[in-house]
Short mmCIF file of C-alpha atoms in Angstrom, two decimals:
data_model
loop_
_atom_site.label_atom_id
_atom_site.label_comp_id
_atom_site.label_asym_id
_atom_site.label_seq_id
_atom_site.Cartn_x
_atom_site.Cartn_y
_atom_site.Cartn_z
CA UNK E 1 95.95 70.76 100.49
CA UNK E 2 97.53 67.70 102.98
CA UNK E 3 95.08 66.98 105.87
CA UNK E 4 96.31 66.90 109.59
CA UNK E 5 95.10 64.24 111.29
CA UNK E 6 95.76 64.32 115.17
CA UNK E 7 95.42 61.25 116.84
CA UNK E 8 93.95 59.75 119.78
CA UNK E 9 94.44 55.84 120.77
CA UNK E 10 94.67 54.49 124.52
CA UNK E 11 91.52 55.67 125.49
CA UNK E 12 90.66 54.52 129.37
CA UNK E 13 87.61 55.84 131.34
CA UNK E 14 85.96 54.92 134.99
CA UNK E 15 83.43 54.60 136.83
CA UNK E 16 83.39 53.84 141.00
CA UNK E 17 80.87 54.27 143.26
CA UNK E 18 77.47 54.81 142.66
CA UNK E 19 75.14 57.94 142.15
CA UNK E 20 75.39 59.25 145.71
CA UNK E 21 78.74 59.54 145.40
CA UNK E 22 81.38 58.26 141.88
CA UNK E 23 84.31 58.88 141.43
CA UNK E 24 85.41 59.95 137.14
CA UNK E 25 89.10 58.96 135.92
CA UNK E 26 89.82 59.13 132.02
CA UNK E 27 92.92 59.57 130.55
CA UNK E 28 94.14 59.33 126.70
CA UNK E 29 97.15 58.99 124.01
CA UNK E 30 98.40 59.81 121.44
CA UNK E 31 99.35 63.49 119.23
CA UNK E 32 96.73 65.20 121.90
CA UNK E 33 97.19 63.83 124.96
CA UNK E 34 95.02 64.50 128.83
CA UNK E 35 93.67 63.32 131.59
CA UNK E 36 90.32 64.05 133.49
CA UNK E 37 89.11 62.87 137.67
CA UNK E 38 86.33 64.33 139.18
CA UNK E 39 84.18 63.19 141.86
CA UNK E 40 80.42 64.33 141.69
CA UNK E 41 76.50 63.12 142.57
CA UNK E 42 73.66 62.97 141.79
CA UNK E 43 70.41 64.62 143.63
CA UNK E 44 67.17 62.55 144.98
CA UNK E 45 65.59 62.75 140.97
CA UNK E 46 68.51 62.83 138.84
CA UNK E 47 68.03 66.06 137.92
CA UNK E 48 71.09 67.91 138.74
CA UNK E 49 75.22 66.84 139.08
CA UNK E 50 77.55 68.47 140.99
CA UNK E 51 80.54 67.55 140.59
CA UNK E 52 84.51 68.82 141.89
CA UNK E 53 87.14 68.25 138.85
CA UNK E 54 90.52 67.43 140.76
CA UNK E 55 92.49 67.14 137.61
CA UNK E 56 92.31 67.90 133.87
CA UNK E 57 95.29 68.62 131.40
CA UNK E 58 95.90 68.16 127.74
CA UNK E 59 99.55 68.58 126.41
CA UNK E 60 100.21 68.74 123.01
CA UNK E 61 104.19 68.31 121.59
CA UNK E 62 105.78 69.72 125.10
CA UNK E 63 103.35 71.74 126.02
CA UNK E 64 100.87 70.71 128.89
CA UNK E 65 97.89 72.84 130.09
CA UNK E 66 96.67 71.68 133.61
CA UNK E 67 94.00 73.22 135.84
CA UNK E 68 95.88 75.35 138.87
CA UNK E 69 93.14 74.17 141.24
CA UNK E 70 89.64 72.25 141.99
CA UNK E 71 86.95 73.77 140.60
CA UNK E 72 83.20 72.86 140.54
CA UNK E 73 81.43 71.64 137.18
CA UNK E 74 77.38 71.51 137.58
CA UNK E 75 74.72 69.93 135.19
CA UNK E 76 71.06 71.45 135.60
CA UNK E 77 68.89 68.69 133.21
CA UNK E 78 65.64 70.64 133.81
CA UNK E 79 67.19 73.91 132.60
CA UNK E 80 69.39 72.12 130.51
CA UNK E 81 72.59 74.03 130.96
CA UNK E 82 76.12 73.30 132.75
CA UNK E 83 78.00 76.22 135.43
CA UNK E 84 81.73 76.19 134.99
CA UNK E 85 83.23 77.91 137.90
CA UNK E 86 86.16 80.24 137.57
CA UNK E 87 90.12 78.76 137.62
CA UNK E 88 92.60 78.47 134.92
CA UNK E 89 94.54 76.48 132.92
CA UNK E 90 97.91 76.93 133.20
CA UNK E 91 101.13 75.78 131.42
CA UNK E 92 104.53 76.66 130.38
CA UNK E 93 104.06 79.85 128.83
CA UNK E 94 100.47 80.13 128.87
CA UNK E 95 97.61 80.98 131.32
CA UNK E 96 93.99 80.99 130.39
CA UNK E 97 91.31 81.39 132.77
CA UNK E 98 87.60 82.05 133.51
CA UNK E 99 87.05 84.84 135.64
CA UNK E 100 83.49 84.23 136.15
CA UNK E 101 81.71 81.54 136.55
CA UNK E 102 80.17 80.19 132.86
CA UNK E 103 77.11 79.13 132.04
CA UNK E 104 76.61 76.74 129.13
CA UNK E 105 73.48 75.55 127.15
CA UNK E 106 70.51 77.14 125.04
CA UNK E 107 71.78 80.14 126.50
CA UNK E 108 75.27 80.96 127.54
CA UNK E 109 78.15 83.47 128.40
CA UNK E 110 81.24 83.11 128.17
CA UNK E 111 84.00 85.25 129.03
CA UNK E 112 87.95 84.08 128.98
CA UNK E 113 91.05 85.73 129.73
CA UNK E 114 94.36 84.87 127.41
CA UNK E 115 98.08 85.42 128.79
CA UNK E 116 100.55 84.11 126.69
CA UNK E 117 104.14 84.40 125.93
CA UNK E 118 104.97 83.42 122.69
CA UNK E 119 108.55 82.78 122.66
CA UNK E 120 107.25 79.50 124.94
CA UNK E 121 105.15 78.30 122.02
CA UNK E 122 106.30 79.21 119.09
CA UNK E 123 107.72 76.13 118.10
CA UNK E 124 104.44 74.84 117.95
CA UNK E 125 103.63 76.91 115.16
CA UNK E 126 107.35 77.92 113.44
CA UNK E 127 110.45 76.45 112.01
CA UNK E 128 112.53 76.14 114.78
CA UNK E 129 114.98 78.65 113.24
CA UNK E 130 112.59 81.69 113.98
CA UNK E 131 111.15 82.86 117.24
CA UNK E 132 108.57 85.50 118.54
CA UNK E 133 109.85 87.34 121.09
CA UNK E 134 106.52 89.44 122.82
CA UNK E 135 103.48 88.54 124.79
CA UNK E 136 99.89 88.46 124.09
CA UNK E 137 97.10 89.65 127.16
CA UNK E 138 93.70 90.02 126.03
CA UNK E 139 89.83 88.74 126.77
CA UNK E 140 87.13 86.66 124.81
CA UNK E 141 83.72 87.14 125.41
CA UNK E 142 80.88 85.28 123.90
CA UNK E 143 77.13 85.31 124.78
CA UNK E 144 73.79 83.80 122.76
CA UNK E 145 69.89 82.87 123.80
CA UNK E 146 67.19 81.34 122.41
CA UNK E 147 66.33 85.06 120.95
CA UNK E 148 69.77 85.58 119.87
CA UNK E 149 72.56 83.69 118.25
CA UNK E 150 76.13 83.14 119.48
CA UNK E 151 78.05 86.50 119.02
CA UNK E 152 81.77 86.71 120.47
CA UNK E 153 84.36 89.05 120.27
CA UNK E 154 87.69 89.43 121.79
CA UNK E 155 91.44 91.90 122.34
CA UNK E 156 94.38 91.84 122.67
CA UNK E 157 97.66 93.33 122.92
CA UNK E 158 100.78 92.45 122.56
CA UNK E 159 104.07 93.60 124.25
CA UNK E 160 106.96 95.42 122.07
CA UNK E 161 108.80 92.68 120.46
CA UNK E 162 110.16 91.35 117.52
CA UNK E 163 111.23 88.05 115.09
CA UNK E 164 114.26 86.22 115.86
CA UNK E 165 115.83 84.43 113.71
CA UNK E 166 118.63 81.72 113.55
CA UNK E 167 120.67 80.85 111.42
CA UNK E 168 124.33 78.66 111.55
CA UNK E 169 126.31 81.99 112.48
CA UNK E 170 124.41 84.51 113.80
CA UNK E 171 120.82 85.43 115.48
CA UNK E 172 119.28 88.11 113.42
CA UNK E 173 116.82 90.45 115.23
CA UNK E 174 114.31 91.75 113.01
CA UNK E 175 110.53 93.01 112.20
CA UNK E 176 110.77 94.93 115.54
CA UNK E 177 107.52 96.59 117.19
CA UNK E 178 106.93 98.67 119.70
CA UNK E 179 103.13 98.14 120.41
CA UNK E 180 100.65 95.74 118.93
CA UNK E 181 96.87 95.22 118.70
CA UNK E 182 94.28 92.22 118.09
CA UNK E 183 90.53 92.33 118.33
CA UNK E 184 87.95 89.96 116.22
CA UNK E 185 84.16 89.74 116.25
CA UNK E 186 82.12 87.09 114.62
CA UNK E 187 78.44 86.33 114.82
CA UNK E 188 75.86 84.67 112.55
CA UNK E 189 76.33 87.23 109.66
CA UNK E 190 79.82 88.19 109.19
CA UNK E 191 83.66 87.68 110.93
CA UNK E 192 85.76 91.35 111.58
CA UNK E 193 88.90 91.62 112.93
CA UNK E 194 91.79 93.86 112.33
CA UNK E 195 96.39 93.91 113.73
CA UNK E 196 97.83 96.35 114.39
CA UNK E 197 101.89 96.84 115.22
CA UNK E 198 103.22 99.75 115.64
CA UNK E 199 107.18 101.55 116.08
CA UNK E 200 108.44 103.29 118.69
CA UNK E 201 107.82 106.34 116.82
CA UNK E 202 103.78 105.59 116.46
CA UNK E 203 104.15 104.52 113.06
CA UNK E 204 102.49 101.55 111.32
CA UNK E 205 104.75 98.49 110.35
CA UNK E 206 101.83 96.53 109.30
CA UNK E 207 97.96 97.16 109.84
CA UNK E 208 95.51 94.74 108.78
CA UNK E 209 91.40 94.93 108.90
CA UNK E 210 89.17 91.96 107.16
CA UNK E 211 85.66 91.10 106.72
CA UNK E 212 83.79 88.20 105.75
CA UNK E 213 80.37 87.50 105.13
CA UNK E 214 79.37 84.22 106.70
CA UNK E 215 77.55 83.42 103.47
CA UNK E 216 77.43 80.82 100.65
CA UNK E 217 80.42 82.20 98.36
CA UNK E 218 82.17 84.07 101.58
CA UNK E 219 82.14 87.83 100.62
CA UNK E 220 85.71 89.28 101.81
CA UNK E 221 86.56 93.15 102.40
CA UNK E 222 89.97 93.93 103.54
CA UNK E 223 92.89 96.33 103.53
CA UNK E 224 96.32 95.52 104.39
CA UNK E 225 98.77 97.63 104.67
CA UNK E 226 102.99 97.20 105.46
CA UNK E 227 105.31 99.19 105.94
CA UNK E 228 109.19 98.31 105.25
CA UNK E 229 108.05 95.42 107.00
CA UNK E 230 111.17 92.41 106.93
CA UNK E 231 111.45 89.38 104.42
CA UNK E 232 114.31 87.65 105.81
CA UNK E 233 111.74 85.92 108.56
CA UNK E 234 110.12 84.23 105.24
CA UNK E 235 113.83 82.76 104.45
CA UNK E 236 113.00 80.05 107.35
CA UNK E 237 109.38 79.11 105.36
CA UNK E 238 110.77 79.06 102.35
CA UNK E 239 112.37 75.82 101.46
CA UNK E 240 114.13 76.73 98.24
CA UNK E 241 115.38 79.96 99.28
CA UNK E 242 118.91 80.01 101.41
CA UNK E 243 119.55 83.62 101.61
CA UNK E 244 116.24 86.08 101.42
CA UNK E 245 116.20 89.86 102.40
CA UNK E 246 114.72 92.92 101.75
CA UNK E 247 111.85 95.25 103.49
CA UNK E 248 108.27 95.34 101.47
CA UNK E 249 105.67 98.63 101.76
CA UNK E 250 102.10 97.51 100.66
CA UNK E 251 99.07 98.99 100.41
CA UNK E 252 96.92 96.26 99.02
CA UNK E 253 92.50 95.78 99.23
CA UNK E 254 91.32 92.60 98.47
CA UNK E 255 87.82 92.24 97.45
CA UNK E 256 85.54 89.31 95.65
CA UNK E 257 85.48 86.34 97.36
CA UNK E 258 87.33 83.94 99.59
CA UNK E 259 87.56 81.66 96.51
CA UNK E 260 87.91 84.46 93.74
CA UNK E 261 89.86 87.47 95.71
CA UNK E 262 89.92 90.62 93.87
CA UNK E 263 93.42 92.65 94.44
CA UNK E 264 94.17 96.32 93.95
CA UNK E 265 96.91 98.58 95.24
CA UNK E 266 100.45 98.80 95.02
CA UNK E 267 104.14 96.67 96.52
CA UNK E 268 107.26 98.08 96.50
CA UNK E 269 110.41 96.58 97.44
CA UNK E 270 113.49 97.32 98.67
CA UNK E 271 117.81 96.52 99.25
CA UNK E 272 116.32 93.03 97.93
CA UNK E 273 118.28 89.82 97.96
CA UNK E 274 117.89 86.58 96.65
CA UNK E 275 119.93 83.42 96.45
CA UNK E 276 118.12 79.81 95.86
CA UNK E 277 119.22 76.01 97.17
CA UNK E 278 121.43 74.45 94.11
CA UNK E 279 122.16 77.69 93.03
CA UNK E 280 125.54 79.70 92.96
CA UNK E 281 123.82 82.41 91.63
CA UNK E 282 122.88 85.73 94.18
CA UNK E 283 120.72 88.33 93.11
CA UNK E 284 121.49 91.48 94.91
CA UNK E 285 120.07 95.46 95.75
CA UNK E 286 116.64 93.75 94.48
CA UNK E 287 114.38 96.89 93.96
CA UNK E 288 110.53 96.51 92.48
CA UNK E 289 107.61 98.05 92.35
CA UNK E 290 104.05 96.86 91.16
CA UNK E 291 100.75 98.67 90.30
CA UNK E 292 97.90 95.85 91.02
CA UNK E 293 94.42 96.82 89.61
CA UNK E 294 92.17 93.69 89.08
CA UNK E 295 94.09 90.63 90.07
CA UNK E 296 96.39 92.33 86.72
CA UNK E 297 100.12 93.22 88.13
CA UNK E 298 102.88 95.14 86.38
CA UNK E 299 106.53 95.14 87.47
CA UNK E 300 109.43 97.37 87.28
CA UNK E 301 112.32 96.73 88.71
CA UNK E 302 116.06 96.02 89.29
CA UNK E 303 118.72 93.84 90.32
CA UNK E 304 122.30 93.09 90.24
CA UNK E 305 124.56 90.51 89.11
CA UNK E 306 128.02 90.18 90.93
CA UNK E 307 128.32 93.96 90.23
CA UNK E 308 126.10 93.85 86.86
CA UNK E 309 123.09 95.71 86.50
CA UNK E 310 120.12 94.20 85.14
CA UNK E 311 115.93 96.07 84.73
CA UNK E 312 113.22 93.87 84.87
CA UNK E 313 109.76 94.67 83.15
CA UNK E 314 106.39 92.67 82.84
CA UNK E 315 102.86 91.60 83.66
CA UNK E 316 100.81 88.93 85.58
CA UNK E 317 97.70 88.13 85.55
CA UNK E 318 95.61 85.47 87.90
CA UNK E 319 92.48 86.73 86.79
CA UNK E 320 91.22 84.09 84.63
CA UNK E 321 95.00 81.43 85.68
CA UNK E 322 98.03 82.53 85.49
CA UNK E 323 99.67 84.40 82.87
CA UNK E 324 102.55 86.01 82.53
CA UNK E 325 105.04 88.03 80.85
CA UNK E 326 108.10 89.27 81.26
CA UNK E 327 111.55 91.10 79.37
CA UNK E 328 115.44 91.54 81.51
CA UNK E 329 117.45 93.90 79.75
CA UNK E 330 120.87 94.05 80.88
CA UNK E 331 124.46 94.58 78.79
CA UNK E 332 126.04 91.23 80.44
CA UNK E 333 124.86 88.90 83.48
CA UNK E 334 127.59 86.41 84.72
CA UNK E 335 125.10 83.26 85.28
CA UNK E 336 126.28 80.62 86.93
CA UNK E 337 124.47 77.33 86.11
CA UNK E 338 124.45 73.63 88.06
CA UNK E 339 126.33 71.22 86.15
#
């Protein structure tokens, strides 16, 4: 895998004044640029530092977050803790708030409220021809102490929304949901999460439960359910796909470890369509059923090419390296090969 490196350069830091009253300013450029300006002072014994942050900002690509008002930052060297006054960071489509005073040190208690308009920031995550139309609202809470290791939990709700795919001629509204929910908890032992999207009839479109134990081999226990999930948004992600359509229904369990997952379950593809780049062949009306048992899959499917039908059966295993066997049966297939 290719490592993503974020460059930060042209860093400037200045302090003006004395211990009684001083101003600190910093700014930097690069992939993640930012600036900071505050006024602070020490007490007579240099055990407590108090400051007022006038300006704080971070910019990544075209998205900038900055504080909505000045806020206090205090450092207590006796108790080895920092105290942040409640405030918000705001940007286009993003609002991140500390609704209460936050304490950070040997013990801590932090609450964060998050409001995100996904359509305003999806360009940070997705190709330019895919848009996510929805809003996320939620809370993150984290607590820890010398007696209790850190434990964090979060609960987010998604408003009704959809995936929008833009091509050269049209805009396609796909994978619509009525509401959604994402939750997670994490402590020193494990990470658990749940993602759920439902339609207007309160029927699950996607339901994913997962648990990863935070030990050396990272055991995993997950259950993935998809109901008529549209494949077209993945067309922009798969470079070789010129036309990708169809709906996936799946019921998959994942066990084993992160490095060696063990899959069981079933996948069904309906009304599929596929055309690859530099290839004149368009495969229509693809249907397939895949049964998976301990990382060994059996396939039964069919497709049409220029009105001619073909059936496909096969098996695949990836338990100890990838092995594939397939049989294609058709009276005639008008395949076109590139020159």
